[in-house]
Amino acid sequence: QVQLVESGGGLVQPGGSLRLSCAASGFTLDYYAIGWFRQAPGKEREGVSCFSSSDGSTYYADSVKGRFTISRDNAKNTVYLQMNSLKPEDTAVYYCATDTVLGCDVLIDFGSWGQGTQVTVSS
């Protein structure tokens, strides 16, 4: 059974940093596409970053390129999202998501996701 547990969210000032973690169980990271999407109140889901299952390549939304970095520790079956230079518009609930079939181009439609972790960027 696929389980994803996110942690690391919180309140941070603009320009600050946070690192989100996603502990995965019930499957092995190597074989699944896995990434992060976010959803702010009243807005649609936005794919943020993703590891492709085919070749391990990474995807970033234009809005976070150069500021966010996705990484993973296969030994710990954990994926991370390092978020730097945070902006108020990054405020959202961040979800870790995975899928056995879909690719990173449809990250927001992945079939399994965790409970989410709140990130609030405010002074």
C-alpha atoms as an extended CHARMM CRD file, in Angstrom:
* protein
*
       123  EXT
         1         1  GLN       CA              0.0000000000        0.0000000000        0.0000000000  PROA      1               0.0000000000
         2         2  VAL       CA              1.4550000000        3.3360000000       -1.0800000000  PROA      2               0.0000000000
         3         3  GLN       CA              1.8420000000        5.8370000000        1.7350000000  PROA      3               0.0000000000
         4         4  LEU       CA              3.3500000000        9.3050000000        1.6220000000  PROA      4               0.0000000000
         5         5  VAL       CA              3.9380000000       11.4250000000        4.7110000000  PROA      5               0.0000000000
         6         6  GLU       CA              4.9990000000       15.0370000000        4.3000000000  PROA      6               0.0000000000
         7         7  SER       CA              6.7000000000       17.1730000000        6.9090000000  PROA      7               0.0000000000
         8         8  GLY       CA              8.7360000000       20.3470000000        7.2060000000  PROA      8               0.0000000000
         9         9  GLY       CA              6.1890000000       23.0420000000        6.4730000000  PROA      9               0.0000000000
        10        10  GLY       CA              5.7730000000       26.1520000000        8.5780000000  PROA      10              0.0000000000
        11        11  LEU       CA              5.7550000000       29.9210000000        8.7160000000  PROA      11              0.0000000000
        12        12  VAL       CA              8.7320000000       31.7080000000        7.1860000000  PROA      12              0.0000000000
        13        13  GLN       CA              9.5040000000       35.2880000000        6.2490000000  PROA      13              0.0000000000
        14        14  PRO       CA              9.9330000000       36.3160000000        2.6170000000  PROA      14              0.0000000000
        15        15  GLY       CA             13.4130000000       35.4220000000        1.4530000000  PROA      15              0.0000000000
        16        16  GLY       CA             13.6500000000       32.5550000000        3.9060000000  PROA      16              0.0000000000
        17        17  SER       CA             14.0690000000       28.8280000000        3.3450000000  PROA      17              0.0000000000
        18        18  LEU       CA             12.3140000000       25.5930000000        4.2230000000  PROA      18              0.0000000000
        19        19  ARG       CA             12.9990000000       21.9570000000        3.4300000000  PROA      19              0.0000000000
        20        20  LEU       CA             10.0490000000       19.6570000000        2.9690000000  PROA      20              0.0000000000
        21        21  SER       CA             10.3820000000       15.9090000000        3.3880000000  PROA      21              0.0000000000
        22        22  CYS       CA              8.2280000000       13.1190000000        2.0020000000  PROA      22              0.0000000000
        23        23  ALA       CA              8.6660000000        9.7000000000        3.5790000000  PROA      23              0.0000000000
        24        24  ALA       CA              7.4260000000        7.0080000000        1.2110000000  PROA      24              0.0000000000
        25        25  SER       CA              6.4190000000        3.4580000000        2.0570000000  PROA      25              0.0000000000
        26        26  GLY       CA              4.8480000000        0.5640000000        0.2230000000  PROA      26              0.0000000000
        27        27  PHE       CA              6.9080000000        1.0980000000       -2.9050000000  PROA      27              0.0000000000
        28        28  THR       CA             10.4420000000        1.8380000000       -4.0720000000  PROA      28              0.0000000000
        29        29  LEU       CA             11.2440000000        5.3520000000       -5.2590000000  PROA      29              0.0000000000
        30        30  ASP       CA             13.3810000000        4.1450000000       -8.1550000000  PROA      30              0.0000000000
        31        31  TYR       CA             10.4420000000        2.8720000000      -10.1680000000  PROA      31              0.0000000000
        32        32  TYR       CA              7.8330000000        5.5690000000       -9.6280000000  PROA      32              0.0000000000
        33        33  ALA       CA              7.4890000000        9.1440000000      -10.7790000000  PROA      33              0.0000000000
        34        34  ILE       CA              7.3500000000       11.2410000000       -7.6150000000  PROA      34              0.0000000000
        35        35  GLY       CA              7.0990000000       14.9350000000       -6.9620000000  PROA      35              0.0000000000
        36        36  TRP       CA              5.4020000000       17.8610000000       -5.3050000000  PROA      36              0.0000000000
        37        37  PHE       CA              2.3590000000       19.8980000000       -6.1870000000  PROA      37              0.0000000000
        38        38  ARG       CA              0.7980000000       22.7260000000       -4.2140000000  PROA      38              0.0000000000
        39        39  GLN       CA             -2.6150000000       24.2350000000       -3.7760000000  PROA      39              0.0000000000
        40        40  ALA       CA             -3.4210000000       27.6540000000       -2.3900000000  PROA      40              0.0000000000
        41        41  PRO       CA             -6.9260000000       28.6330000000       -1.2060000000  PROA      41              0.0000000000
        42        42  GLY       CA             -9.1710000000       29.3870000000       -4.1480000000  PROA      42              0.0000000000
        43        43  LYS       CA             -6.5540000000       28.3460000000       -6.6770000000  PROA      43              0.0000000000
        44        44  GLU       CA             -5.9870000000       25.2670000000       -8.7940000000  PROA      44              0.0000000000
        45        45  ARG       CA             -3.2990000000       22.7100000000       -8.1120000000  PROA      45              0.0000000000
        46        46  GLU       CA              0.1010000000       23.6480000000       -9.4430000000  PROA      46              0.0000000000
        47        47  GLY       CA              2.8160000000       21.1280000000      -10.1950000000  PROA      47              0.0000000000
        48        48  VAL       CA              6.0030000000       22.2920000000       -8.5120000000  PROA      48              0.0000000000
        49        49  SER       CA              8.7270000000       19.7090000000       -9.0750000000  PROA      49              0.0000000000
        50        50  CYS       CA              9.0670000000       16.0600000000      -10.0150000000  PROA      50              0.0000000000
        51        51  PHE       CA             11.4290000000       13.1260000000      -10.5950000000  PROA      51              0.0000000000
        52        52  SER       CA             10.7130000000       11.1760000000      -13.7580000000  PROA      52              0.0000000000
        53        53  SER       CA             10.4780000000        7.3960000000      -13.3370000000  PROA      53              0.0000000000
        54        54  SER       CA             11.9740000000        6.7190000000      -16.7690000000  PROA      54              0.0000000000
        55        55  ASP       CA             15.3430000000        8.3920000000      -16.3810000000  PROA      55              0.0000000000
        56        56  GLY       CA             15.3140000000       10.2070000000      -13.0610000000  PROA      56              0.0000000000
        57        57  SER       CA             15.3000000000       13.5910000000      -14.7640000000  PROA      57              0.0000000000
        58        58  THR       CA             13.7780000000       16.4900000000      -12.8790000000  PROA      58              0.0000000000
        59        59  TYR       CA             11.0020000000       18.9230000000      -13.6640000000  PROA      59              0.0000000000
        60        60  TYR       CA             10.4320000000       22.3640000000      -12.1780000000  PROA      60              0.0000000000
        61        61  ALA       CA              7.6170000000       24.8250000000      -12.6610000000  PROA      61              0.0000000000
        62        62  ASP       CA              8.8010000000       28.1200000000      -14.1080000000  PROA      62              0.0000000000
        63        63  SER       CA              7.6130000000       29.8700000000      -10.9580000000  PROA      63              0.0000000000
        64        64  VAL       CA             10.1410000000       27.9910000000       -8.7890000000  PROA      64              0.0000000000
        65        65  LYS       CA             13.1120000000       27.4130000000      -11.1160000000  PROA      65              0.0000000000
        66        66  GLY       CA             16.3500000000       28.5460000000       -9.5460000000  PROA      66              0.0000000000
        67        67  ARG       CA             14.7840000000       28.6810000000       -6.0670000000  PROA      67              0.0000000000
        68        68  PHE       CA             13.5690000000       25.1490000000       -5.3610000000  PROA      68              0.0000000000
        69        69  THR       CA             15.5340000000       21.9070000000       -5.5740000000  PROA      69              0.0000000000
        70        70  ILE       CA             14.1070000000       18.3880000000       -5.4780000000  PROA      70              0.0000000000
        71        71  SER       CA             16.2850000000       15.5600000000       -4.2180000000  PROA      71              0.0000000000
        72        72  ARG       CA             15.8850000000       12.0680000000       -2.8860000000  PROA      72              0.0000000000
        73        73  ASP       CA             17.5650000000        9.5610000000       -0.6130000000  PROA      73              0.0000000000
        74        74  ASN       CA             16.7980000000        6.1110000000       -1.9840000000  PROA      74              0.0000000000
        75        75  ALA       CA             18.1980000000        4.4280000000        1.1180000000  PROA      75              0.0000000000
        76        76  LYS       CA             15.6420000000        6.2780000000        3.2290000000  PROA      76              0.0000000000
        77        77  ASN       CA             12.9240000000        6.1450000000        0.5500000000  PROA      77              0.0000000000
        78        78  THR       CA             12.4850000000        9.8600000000        1.0790000000  PROA      78              0.0000000000
        79        79  VAL       CA             12.0910000000       12.8060000000       -1.2690000000  PROA      79              0.0000000000
        80        80  TYR       CA             12.9450000000       16.3620000000       -0.3250000000  PROA      80              0.0000000000
        81        81  LEU       CA             12.0630000000       19.8010000000       -1.5970000000  PROA      81              0.0000000000
        82        82  GLN       CA             14.5230000000       22.5130000000       -0.6480000000  PROA      82              0.0000000000
        83        83  MET       CA             12.8180000000       25.8730000000       -0.9980000000  PROA      83              0.0000000000
        84        84  ASN       CA             14.9330000000       29.0190000000       -0.9570000000  PROA      84              0.0000000000
        85        85  SER       CA             14.1620000000       32.6990000000       -1.5420000000  PROA      85              0.0000000000
        86        86  LEU       CA             10.5620000000       32.0640000000       -0.6030000000  PROA      86              0.0000000000
        87        87  LYS       CA              7.9100000000       34.5340000000       -1.7050000000  PROA      87              0.0000000000
        88        88  PRO       CA              4.4050000000       35.1970000000       -0.3520000000  PROA      88              0.0000000000
        89        89  GLU       CA              3.0000000000       33.6480000000       -3.5310000000  PROA      89              0.0000000000
        90        90  ASP       CA              4.6040000000       30.3470000000       -2.5220000000  PROA      90              0.0000000000
        91        91  THR       CA              2.0980000000       30.1060000000        0.3270000000  PROA      91              0.0000000000
        92        92  ALA       CA              0.0910000000       26.9060000000       -0.1360000000  PROA      92              0.0000000000
        93        93  VAL       CA             -0.4110000000       23.3840000000        1.0840000000  PROA      93              0.0000000000
        94        94  TYR       CA              2.3250000000       21.2560000000       -0.4500000000  PROA      94              0.0000000000
        95        95  TYR       CA              1.5930000000       17.6560000000       -1.3230000000  PROA      95              0.0000000000
        96        96  CYS       CA              3.9520000000       14.8440000000       -2.1730000000  PROA      96              0.0000000000
        97        97  ALA       CA              2.5190000000       12.6890000000       -4.9620000000  PROA      97              0.0000000000
        98        98  THR       CA              3.4000000000        9.5960000000       -6.9090000000  PROA      98              0.0000000000
        99        99  ASP       CA              2.0340000000        7.4550000000       -9.7150000000  PROA      99              0.0000000000
       100       100  THR       CA              2.8680000000        4.1360000000      -11.3190000000  PROA      100             0.0000000000
       101       101  VAL       CA              1.9000000000        5.1860000000      -14.8360000000  PROA      101             0.0000000000
       102       102  LEU       CA              1.7000000000        8.9390000000      -15.2800000000  PROA      102             0.0000000000
       103       103  GLY       CA              4.6830000000       11.1300000000      -16.0350000000  PROA      103             0.0000000000
       104       104  CYS       CA              5.7790000000       14.4130000000      -14.5440000000  PROA      104             0.0000000000
       105       105  ASP       CA              3.9750000000       16.3990000000      -17.2210000000  PROA      105             0.0000000000
       106       106  VAL       CA              0.6950000000       15.5190000000      -15.4710000000  PROA      106             0.0000000000
       107       107  LEU       CA              1.9850000000       15.7040000000      -11.9010000000  PROA      107             0.0000000000
       108       108  ILE       CA             -1.1990000000       17.3010000000      -10.6130000000  PROA      108             0.0000000000
       109       109  ASP       CA             -3.1430000000       14.1830000000      -11.6730000000  PROA      109             0.0000000000
       110       110  PHE       CA             -0.9650000000       11.6450000000       -9.8560000000  PROA      110             0.0000000000
       111       111  GLY       CA             -3.0290000000        8.9630000000       -8.1540000000  PROA      111             0.0000000000
       112       112  SER       CA             -1.4600000000        8.8970000000       -4.6940000000  PROA      112             0.0000000000
       113       113  TRP       CA             -0.5940000000       11.7780000000       -2.4180000000  PROA      113             0.0000000000
       114       114  GLY       CA             -0.0630000000       12.5080000000        1.2320000000  PROA      114             0.0000000000
       115       115  GLN       CA             -1.9420000000       14.6640000000        3.6970000000  PROA      115             0.0000000000
       116       116  GLY       CA             -0.0050000000       17.7910000000        2.7660000000  PROA      116             0.0000000000
       117       117  THR       CA              2.0470000000       20.2750000000        4.7450000000  PROA      117             0.0000000000
       118       118  GLN       CA              1.2510000000       23.9740000000        5.0490000000  PROA      118             0.0000000000
       119       119  VAL       CA              3.8270000000       26.5170000000        3.9270000000  PROA      119             0.0000000000
       120       120  THR       CA              3.1170000000       30.1270000000        4.7990000000  PROA      120             0.0000000000
       121       121  VAL       CA              5.4090000000       32.9200000000        3.6370000000  PROA      121             0.0000000000
       122       122  SER       CA              4.6190000000       36.1440000000        5.4210000000  PROA      122             0.0000000000
       123       123  SER       CA              6.2890000000       38.9580000000        7.2810000000  PROA      123             0.0000000000
